[in-house]
Amino acid sequence: MSQPTGPASRGHAQTQPAPPPEALEVTLTLNGSRRTLHVAPWTSLLDALRLHLDLTGTKKGCDHGQCGACTVLVDGRRINSCLTLAVMMEGRTVTTIEGLASGDTLHPLQEAFVEHDAFQCGYCTPGQICSAVGMLEEGHAKTDDDIRELMSGNLCRCGAYPNIVAAIRQVMDGQSKDGGKP
Amino acid sequence: MRAFSYDRPDNVDAALRGVAGQPGTTTEAAVKFVAGGTNLLDLMKADVMRPERLVDISRLGLDRIEEIGDSGGDGGLRLGALARNADTAYDERVQTRYPMLSKAILAGASAQLRNMATNGGNLLQRTRCYYFYDTGTPCNKREPGTGCGALTGVNRIHAILGASDHCIAVHPSDMCVALAALEAVVRVSGPKGERIIPFADFHRLPGDTPHIDSTLAADELITAIDLPAEGFAKHSTYLKVRDRASYAFALVSVAAALEMDGQTIRTARLALGGVAHKPWRDPAAEAELAGKPASLETFAEAARVLLHDAKGQSHNAFKIGLAERAIVRALAEAAGVEHP
């Protein structure tokens, strides 16, 4: 595993028999690019993205896995980045909202969210879209009720739910018509 | 979050070396395994759990779901401890042979959390009692000897069975309720080799030591959960009653599984969630069902037996009636009997 890259000489470590390492090296693929960073073990993936990698599209809502604003894709699967340690991401592929578009061409779900006005304040939107990308990849949603159930980990305090469901529905239907490709 | 050190072994022996020599049970341990992290990291942020070291076990290769025995299908199914909850629930063998388990897993948490959470971790998740989470209040589970904030506080979500004067918290898992009804077996590796723990013996009641959740030792690792061959696929269900339609813990849940002989119940399994410190089973209630015709009257009698000693707190007495009706409805659904 990664080795500490800095001495654990500041602050907390004095009374511990084995001082925690200050920073560990972790290398991951982030939105298509290989990135190496040095983070303390207790840094969440969410904080690493926002504070170390300047990717502030991923939002911190509750920071306890209850709101879904921090949803990102790890190895293609949607997870809560607030409940994952950055050091656990060694070798993984992470996709955030910033990595969904191809140049100026939006991801079909981004397109659909705009088209359906599927947000008001927009704070939950990156998480909603990443979660929807993951849900469509999982392939278990067939009906609007399925969408509501399988998107229940993403809260929208503005209450844009009807339009969120409509946006996802549109992309889902398009996928099934086009043989699975958005 | 408090500072801790981190290690990521790549095999079971190395993982066990990371916790070797720790006394007591895993609940109290200073060195903890982390896999999905969905509950442990949350509790560390809340300063409720304060491990000095995390051993990341997510690369140990214990993530497969495999047939037990040589021939496919009749020896049961082995769920790797590190298989994700979502992969387990959507596994075709689990869905076909253990539909009650699949339904229970999918009734819990959110899709994101089920993608992260592992089967072993599901067993070890901790209560969502508000007082356990709030470090400004007394809690015998969090700080032994400080008292129980829930006993005299808001206790709407708390236990009606098997509680003590020291703790009225409930176990929050849905998956574990189905595993209790299936009589799954927990496979564990430790310094003395492997051992198996029957599911009923894995979790414990609070008594006067509510700070200990399970019988897993601090130097042991769950490697798998074995499902017996009998999955009750024809006559079983998982019914969850909660405050929201989705993404909420159970107020009451029921795993009901029957073996039927025509319209007569041959054997019955009944496990309840949201009512006790562990998934609740009552042999007397199950015996009450055996040999009886599958009818609403039979189910109501079994519910009465199971809830005979139930005790409500100031805010949760409604759970007794709720549990009674949930048991009847779950058994009716499992048996294919019409119900109101």
XYZ file of C-alpha atoms in Angstrom:
522
model
C 0.000 0.000 0.000
C 0.953 3.659 -0.136
C 3.640 4.939 2.151
C 3.446 8.076 4.242
C 5.064 10.960 2.457
C 5.429 13.380 5.315
C 6.490 13.159 8.949
C 3.672 12.962 11.491
C 5.220 15.619 13.608
C 2.496 18.215 13.973
C -0.415 18.472 16.352
C -2.256 15.386 17.506
C 0.434 12.761 17.138
C 2.483 13.393 20.275
C 0.625 11.102 22.682
C 0.017 8.226 20.263
C 2.392 5.268 20.420
C 2.202 4.953 16.618
C 1.436 8.369 15.191
C -0.998 8.397 12.292
C 0.613 9.307 8.989
C 0.033 12.859 7.889
C -0.489 12.073 4.218
C -0.703 8.970 2.087
C -0.224 8.797 -1.634
C -3.169 7.703 -3.730
C -3.337 7.379 -7.504
C -6.659 7.195 -9.290
C -8.216 7.880 -12.667
C -10.342 10.981 -12.363
C -12.605 11.990 -15.246
C -10.302 10.200 -17.620
C -6.985 11.526 -16.273
C -4.546 9.761 -14.024
C -4.068 11.792 -10.845
C -1.835 11.326 -7.823
C -2.531 13.140 -4.594
C -1.357 13.127 -1.017
C -4.109 13.070 1.558
C -4.515 12.373 5.259
C -6.238 8.999 5.852
C -9.310 10.730 7.290
C -9.945 12.817 4.139
C -13.209 11.801 2.489
C -13.319 11.381 -1.272
C -15.726 14.324 -1.276
C -13.261 16.619 0.504
C -10.416 15.390 -1.695
C -12.406 16.282 -4.817
C -13.451 19.701 -3.583
C -10.407 20.815 -1.573
C -7.467 18.990 -3.150
C -8.576 18.650 -6.768
C -10.642 21.830 -7.211
C -13.625 19.898 -8.512
C -16.409 21.697 -6.705
C -19.212 20.322 -8.888
C -19.682 17.520 -6.370
C -21.614 19.072 -3.498
C -21.413 18.650 0.255
C -24.964 18.514 1.592
C -25.397 16.540 4.801
C -21.925 14.880 4.806
C -23.617 11.797 6.338
C -24.875 9.818 3.329
C -28.444 10.975 3.735
C -28.925 13.523 0.929
C -27.038 12.206 -2.120
C -25.619 15.613 -3.163
C -22.111 14.102 -3.125
C -22.949 11.186 -5.448
C -20.144 10.257 -7.860
C -19.376 7.177 -9.935
C -16.579 4.849 -8.813
C -15.708 2.188 -11.373
C -19.020 3.145 -12.987
C -21.129 2.649 -9.857
C -22.856 5.461 -7.986
C -21.750 5.950 -4.391
C -21.793 8.649 -1.692
C -18.351 10.285 -1.823
C -18.821 11.669 1.718
C -18.758 8.145 3.197
C -15.680 6.986 1.299
C -12.082 7.699 2.218
C -9.905 9.130 -0.528
C -7.139 6.652 0.387
C -9.546 3.783 -0.408
C -9.688 4.977 -4.035
C -6.203 3.717 -4.993
C -6.421 2.407 -8.560
C -10.117 3.213 -8.911
C -11.807 5.176 -11.680
C -13.805 8.138 -10.401
C -16.248 10.121 -12.520
C -17.781 13.351 -11.249
C -20.302 15.707 -12.806
C -17.375 17.512 -14.462
C -16.491 14.321 -16.342
C -19.856 13.551 -17.939
C -19.889 15.937 -20.904
C -17.762 15.412 -24.017
C -16.287 18.832 -24.658
C -19.235 21.144 -25.281
C -21.629 18.255 -25.796
C -23.610 17.613 -22.646
C -24.360 14.113 -21.405
C -27.923 13.148 -22.421
C -29.005 13.358 -18.782
C -27.551 16.859 -18.434
C -29.388 17.794 -21.633
C -32.634 16.291 -20.310
C -32.355 18.064 -16.931
C -32.059 21.395 -18.769
C -34.889 20.547 -21.132
C -37.247 19.519 -18.322
C -36.221 22.268 -15.889
C -35.402 19.506 -13.422
C -33.971 21.809 -10.766
C -34.554 25.063 -9.004
C -31.555 26.049 -6.862
C -29.368 23.411 -8.495
C -27.461 22.298 -5.395
C -28.627 18.684 -5.573
C -28.351 18.528 -9.370
C -24.797 17.153 -9.812
C -25.669 14.354 -7.385
C -29.026 13.745 -9.056
C -27.423 13.477 -12.485
C -24.537 11.233 -11.389
C -27.043 9.058 -9.523
C -29.284 8.847 -12.592
C -26.306 7.875 -14.770
C -25.537 5.092 -12.296
C -29.159 3.994 -12.117
C -29.524 3.693 -15.890
C -26.276 1.700 -16.003
C -27.667 -0.660 -13.319
C -30.700 -1.266 -15.516
C -33.269 -2.135 -12.814
C -35.663 0.778 -13.352
C -38.604 0.129 -15.689
C -41.373 2.422 -14.437
C -41.679 5.908 -12.943
C -42.240 4.258 -9.556
C -38.966 2.358 -10.038
C -37.205 5.655 -10.812
C -38.628 7.239 -7.644
C -37.617 4.234 -5.534
C -34.122 3.879 -6.996
C -33.459 7.641 -6.834
C -34.646 7.911 -3.209
C -31.078 8.457 -2.039
C -31.078 11.899 -3.692
C -33.076 14.586 -1.944
C -34.247 17.816 -3.608
C -35.375 20.394 -1.087
C -36.818 22.581 -3.870
C -39.122 19.695 -4.740
C -38.225 19.374 -8.426
C -38.969 15.652 -8.265
C -41.659 15.490 -10.999
C -39.319 17.110 -13.516
C -36.355 15.018 -12.372
C -38.386 11.857 -12.987
C -39.496 13.203 -16.384
C -35.902 14.004 -17.409
C -34.648 10.560 -16.406
C -37.652 8.925 -18.037
C -36.887 10.620 -21.340
C -33.296 9.375 -21.401
C -34.371 5.911 -20.251
C -36.940 5.653 -23.045
C -34.421 6.938 -25.577
C -31.962 4.293 -24.450
C -34.399 1.448 -24.841
C -35.430 2.695 -28.317
C -31.811 3.009 -29.422
C -30.762 -0.377 -28.066
C -29.220 0.858 -24.851
C -27.098 3.771 -26.072
C -28.054 7.279 -24.988
C -12.936 13.244 12.202
C -10.179 12.248 14.622
C -6.817 11.204 13.263
C -6.209 7.513 12.629
C -3.749 5.410 10.703
C -4.661 3.299 7.708
C -3.547 0.014 6.221
C -4.702 -1.930 3.182
C -3.727 -5.618 3.297
C -4.352 -7.832 0.278
C -5.083 -11.163 1.968
C -7.003 -12.522 4.956
C -3.898 -13.507 6.963
C -2.460 -10.016 6.665
C -5.821 -8.512 7.650
C -5.962 -10.744 10.732
C -2.422 -9.747 11.698
C -3.694 -6.170 11.719
C -6.133 -6.951 14.550
C -4.124 -9.700 16.301
C -4.008 -9.551 20.082
C -6.951 -7.210 20.508
C -9.041 -8.213 23.533
C -12.820 -8.231 23.762
C -15.381 -7.998 21.007
C -15.184 -6.207 17.700
C -17.649 -3.544 18.900
C -15.115 -2.245 21.440
C -11.985 -2.632 19.305
C -9.478 0.201 18.728
C -8.398 -1.256 15.391
C -11.376 -1.665 13.078
C -11.891 -3.192 9.677
C -13.391 -0.879 7.079
C -15.005 -2.071 3.844
C -18.019 -0.097 2.602
C -17.505 2.452 5.355
C -21.101 3.632 5.154
C -21.817 3.292 8.889
C -18.350 3.366 10.480
C -17.184 6.576 8.763
C -20.469 8.263 9.604
C -20.062 7.298 13.258
C -16.456 8.518 13.200
C -17.591 11.909 11.882
C -20.106 12.050 14.735
C -17.253 11.184 17.143
C -19.269 8.196 18.376
C -16.617 5.726 17.234
C -12.956 6.594 17.634
C -10.756 3.883 16.151
C -6.999 4.474 16.210
C -6.433 2.467 13.082
C -8.505 1.314 10.121
C -7.647 -1.854 8.228
C -9.165 -1.605 4.750
C -10.391 -5.097 3.843
C -12.009 -4.172 0.531
C -9.276 -5.920 -1.526
C -9.296 -9.306 0.195
C -11.226 -11.054 -2.571
C -14.085 -12.168 -0.312
C -16.637 -10.675 -2.665
C -17.951 -13.750 -4.470
C -21.317 -15.459 -4.209
C -20.840 -19.199 -4.625
C -22.664 -22.498 -4.443
C -21.949 -24.540 -1.322
C -21.057 -28.152 -2.148
C -20.258 -29.813 -5.452
C -23.526 -29.768 -7.354
C -25.294 -26.545 -8.198
C -28.312 -25.535 -6.237
C -28.890 -28.034 -3.425
C -26.179 -27.198 -0.920
C -27.063 -23.609 -0.202
C -25.333 -20.410 -1.203
C -22.231 -18.735 0.265
C -22.385 -14.934 0.322
C -18.904 -13.428 0.485
C -18.543 -11.045 3.410
C -17.280 -8.364 1.046
C -19.894 -8.816 -1.671
C -21.833 -5.582 -1.905
C -25.432 -5.508 -0.706
C -26.634 -4.496 -4.196
C -24.741 -7.313 -5.926
C -26.200 -9.767 -3.422
C -29.785 -8.547 -3.767
C -29.662 -8.605 -7.587
C -27.809 -11.935 -7.853
C -30.034 -14.237 -9.901
C -29.550 -17.178 -7.490
C -30.477 -15.026 -4.501
C -33.514 -13.613 -6.317
C -34.720 -17.063 -7.397
C -33.915 -19.153 -4.345
C -34.011 -16.563 -1.520
C -36.459 -13.868 -2.711
C -37.209 -12.836 0.883
C -33.530 -11.916 1.356
C -33.365 -9.988 -1.906
C -36.485 -8.054 -0.962
C -35.149 -7.286 2.510
C -31.837 -5.931 1.195
C -33.585 -3.749 -1.382
C -35.891 -2.384 1.337
C -32.862 -0.941 3.140
C -30.855 2.260 2.652
C -30.475 3.888 -0.791
C -29.088 2.583 -4.072
C -25.789 4.418 -3.479
C -25.389 2.938 0.007
C -26.289 -0.570 -1.193
C -23.572 -0.203 -3.866
C -21.036 0.506 -1.108
C -22.183 -1.518 1.902
C -20.932 -5.094 2.226
C -22.694 -8.160 3.601
C -20.325 -8.481 6.561
C -20.644 -4.792 7.327
C -24.429 -5.002 7.236
C -24.266 -7.412 10.184
C -21.993 -5.058 12.112
C -23.870 -1.801 11.539
C -24.873 -0.037 14.719
C -28.139 1.267 16.065
C -29.579 4.556 14.777
C -30.843 5.506 18.272
C -30.626 9.326 18.407
C -29.042 9.234 21.848
C -26.328 6.839 20.684
C -25.459 9.375 17.937
C -25.647 12.466 20.150
C -22.449 12.691 22.199
C -24.072 15.415 24.335
C -26.484 12.924 25.891
C -26.038 9.864 28.102
C -25.875 6.472 26.385
C -24.830 3.158 27.893
C -24.053 1.785 24.460
C -21.676 4.621 23.590
C -20.303 5.387 27.055
C -20.998 2.500 29.473
C -22.361 3.648 32.813
C -23.680 7.041 31.689
C -27.342 5.977 31.545
C -29.904 5.755 28.765
C -31.190 8.958 27.217
C -33.924 7.148 25.324
C -35.644 5.627 28.390
C -36.900 9.035 29.520
C -36.542 10.809 26.183
C -38.045 10.497 22.725
C -38.302 6.771 22.112
C -40.683 6.400 19.198
C -38.268 4.214 17.195
C -37.126 2.052 20.097
C -37.506 -1.552 21.263
C -40.644 -3.310 22.472
C -39.035 -6.722 22.984
C -35.892 -7.891 24.784
C -34.896 -4.431 26.024
C -33.327 -3.732 29.410
C -33.185 -0.856 31.875
C -29.780 -0.082 30.365
C -30.690 0.127 26.671
C -33.798 0.149 24.478
C -32.021 0.550 21.123
C -32.954 -1.559 18.105
C -30.799 -3.224 15.453
C -31.391 -1.281 12.223
C -30.748 -3.920 9.540
C -33.323 -5.281 7.097
C -30.980 -7.876 5.618
C -30.309 -9.404 9.041
C -34.024 -9.981 9.659
C -34.243 -12.163 6.551
C -30.954 -13.900 7.446
C -32.372 -14.702 10.896
C -35.478 -16.249 9.357
C -33.343 -18.263 6.919
C -31.115 -19.470 9.792
C -27.991 -18.367 7.981
C -24.558 -19.155 9.400
C -21.790 -16.585 9.835
C -18.311 -17.833 8.872
C -15.502 -16.201 10.793
C -11.680 -16.355 10.638
C -9.521 -15.645 13.655
C -6.207 -16.499 15.275
C -7.419 -20.033 16.078
C -8.656 -20.666 12.559
C -12.209 -20.711 11.298
C -15.417 -20.954 13.283
C -19.075 -20.682 12.468
C -21.660 -18.668 14.378
C -25.356 -19.544 13.990
C -27.182 -16.345 13.053
C -29.279 -16.353 16.233
C -26.056 -16.254 18.291
C -24.337 -13.505 16.324
C -26.201 -10.494 17.707
C -27.016 -10.143 21.387
C -29.569 -8.558 23.682
C -28.457 -5.500 25.665
C -28.778 -6.764 29.262
C -26.375 -4.726 31.371
C -23.675 -4.639 28.646
C -25.369 -2.806 25.756
C -22.004 -1.477 24.557
C -21.431 -4.912 22.985
C -23.495 -5.547 19.839
C -22.302 -8.970 18.720
C -20.330 -12.045 19.686
C -17.646 -11.429 17.061
C -14.249 -11.155 18.753
C -12.006 -8.131 18.181
C -9.390 -10.313 16.449
C -11.849 -12.042 14.113
C -13.003 -11.328 10.549
C -16.296 -12.327 8.942
C -15.429 -14.149 5.706
C -18.858 -15.285 4.494
C -22.509 -15.809 5.306
C -23.817 -19.261 4.417
C -27.443 -19.660 3.376
C -28.967 -23.115 3.974
C -30.443 -24.950 0.977
C -34.030 -24.206 2.082
C -34.825 -20.709 0.881
C -38.643 -20.756 1.278
C -38.906 -19.353 -2.256
C -42.534 -20.447 -2.707
C -43.998 -19.034 0.491
C -42.095 -16.110 1.956
C -42.010 -12.344 2.070
C -40.390 -9.369 3.737
C -42.731 -6.629 4.888
C -41.314 -3.308 6.040
C -43.367 -0.573 7.718
C -41.706 2.846 7.902
C -42.408 6.569 8.035
C -41.524 7.187 4.368
C -42.155 5.135 1.226
C -38.412 4.674 0.732
C -35.048 5.254 2.371
C -36.123 5.030 6.016
C -35.442 2.550 8.791
C -38.157 0.106 9.782
C -40.566 0.939 12.552
C -41.514 -2.717 12.301
C -40.481 -5.280 9.704
C -41.390 -8.938 9.313
C -39.635 -11.760 7.491
C -42.173 -14.567 7.113
C -41.334 -17.942 5.581
C -43.559 -21.005 5.408
C -43.411 -24.579 4.238
C -46.926 -25.517 3.177
C -48.749 -28.796 2.738
C -51.758 -27.735 0.715
C -53.469 -25.163 2.936
C -51.771 -26.464 6.072
C -48.596 -24.910 7.480
C -45.883 -27.536 7.900
C -43.201 -25.273 9.371
C -42.933 -21.522 9.890
C -40.147 -19.013 10.348
C -40.895 -15.545 11.614
C -38.340 -12.821 12.319
C -39.020 -9.202 13.257
C -36.934 -6.076 12.721
C -37.219 -2.664 14.338
C -38.492 -4.132 17.604
C -35.400 -5.366 19.472
C -31.617 -5.138 19.929
C -31.317 -8.051 17.478
C -33.532 -9.622 14.814
C -36.321 -11.113 16.918
C -37.426 -14.725 16.672
C -39.807 -16.578 18.971
C -39.881 -20.404 18.807
C -43.256 -20.461 20.618
C -44.893 -18.295 17.939
C -43.431 -20.445 15.168
C -44.603 -23.621 16.939
C -48.046 -22.071 17.193
C -48.209 -21.977 13.394
C -46.947 -25.499 12.668
C -49.667 -27.947 11.650
C -52.377 -25.273 11.577
C -54.501 -24.211 8.622
C -53.210 -21.072 6.933
C -55.841 -18.548 8.025
C -55.981 -15.025 9.407
C -57.073 -16.480 12.782
C -54.001 -18.720 12.927
C -51.731 -15.813 12.042
C -53.334 -13.525 14.636
C -52.823 -16.140 17.337
C -49.128 -16.473 16.423
C -48.800 -12.681 16.560
C -50.394 -12.658 20.031
C -47.935 -15.294 21.243
C -44.941 -13.428 19.814
C -45.981 -10.113 21.331
C -47.158 -11.491 24.678
C -44.245 -9.958 26.568
C -43.933 -6.821 24.442
C -43.508 -3.623 26.425
C -44.033 -0.148 25.041
C -42.133 2.955 26.116
C -43.734 6.400 26.384
C -43.713 7.038 22.605
C -43.593 3.621 20.946
C -46.481 1.562 22.363
C -48.087 1.886 18.905
C -45.455 -0.563 17.674
C -47.153 -3.455 19.506
C -50.365 -3.154 17.510
C -48.404 -2.330 14.381
C -46.262 -5.446 14.793
C -49.356 -7.585 15.355
C -50.946 -6.413 12.110
C -47.649 -6.596 10.203
C -47.153 -10.217 11.269
C -50.653 -11.166 10.109
C -50.209 -9.399 6.786
C -46.742 -10.867 6.139
C -47.890 -14.407 6.942
C -50.978 -13.951 4.750
C -48.814 -12.766 1.855
C -46.376 -15.639 2.348
C -49.207 -18.194 2.446
C -51.180 -16.603 -0.386
C -54.159 -15.960 1.895
C -56.382 -12.949 1.181
C -56.044 -10.233 3.757
C -57.739 -6.891 4.372
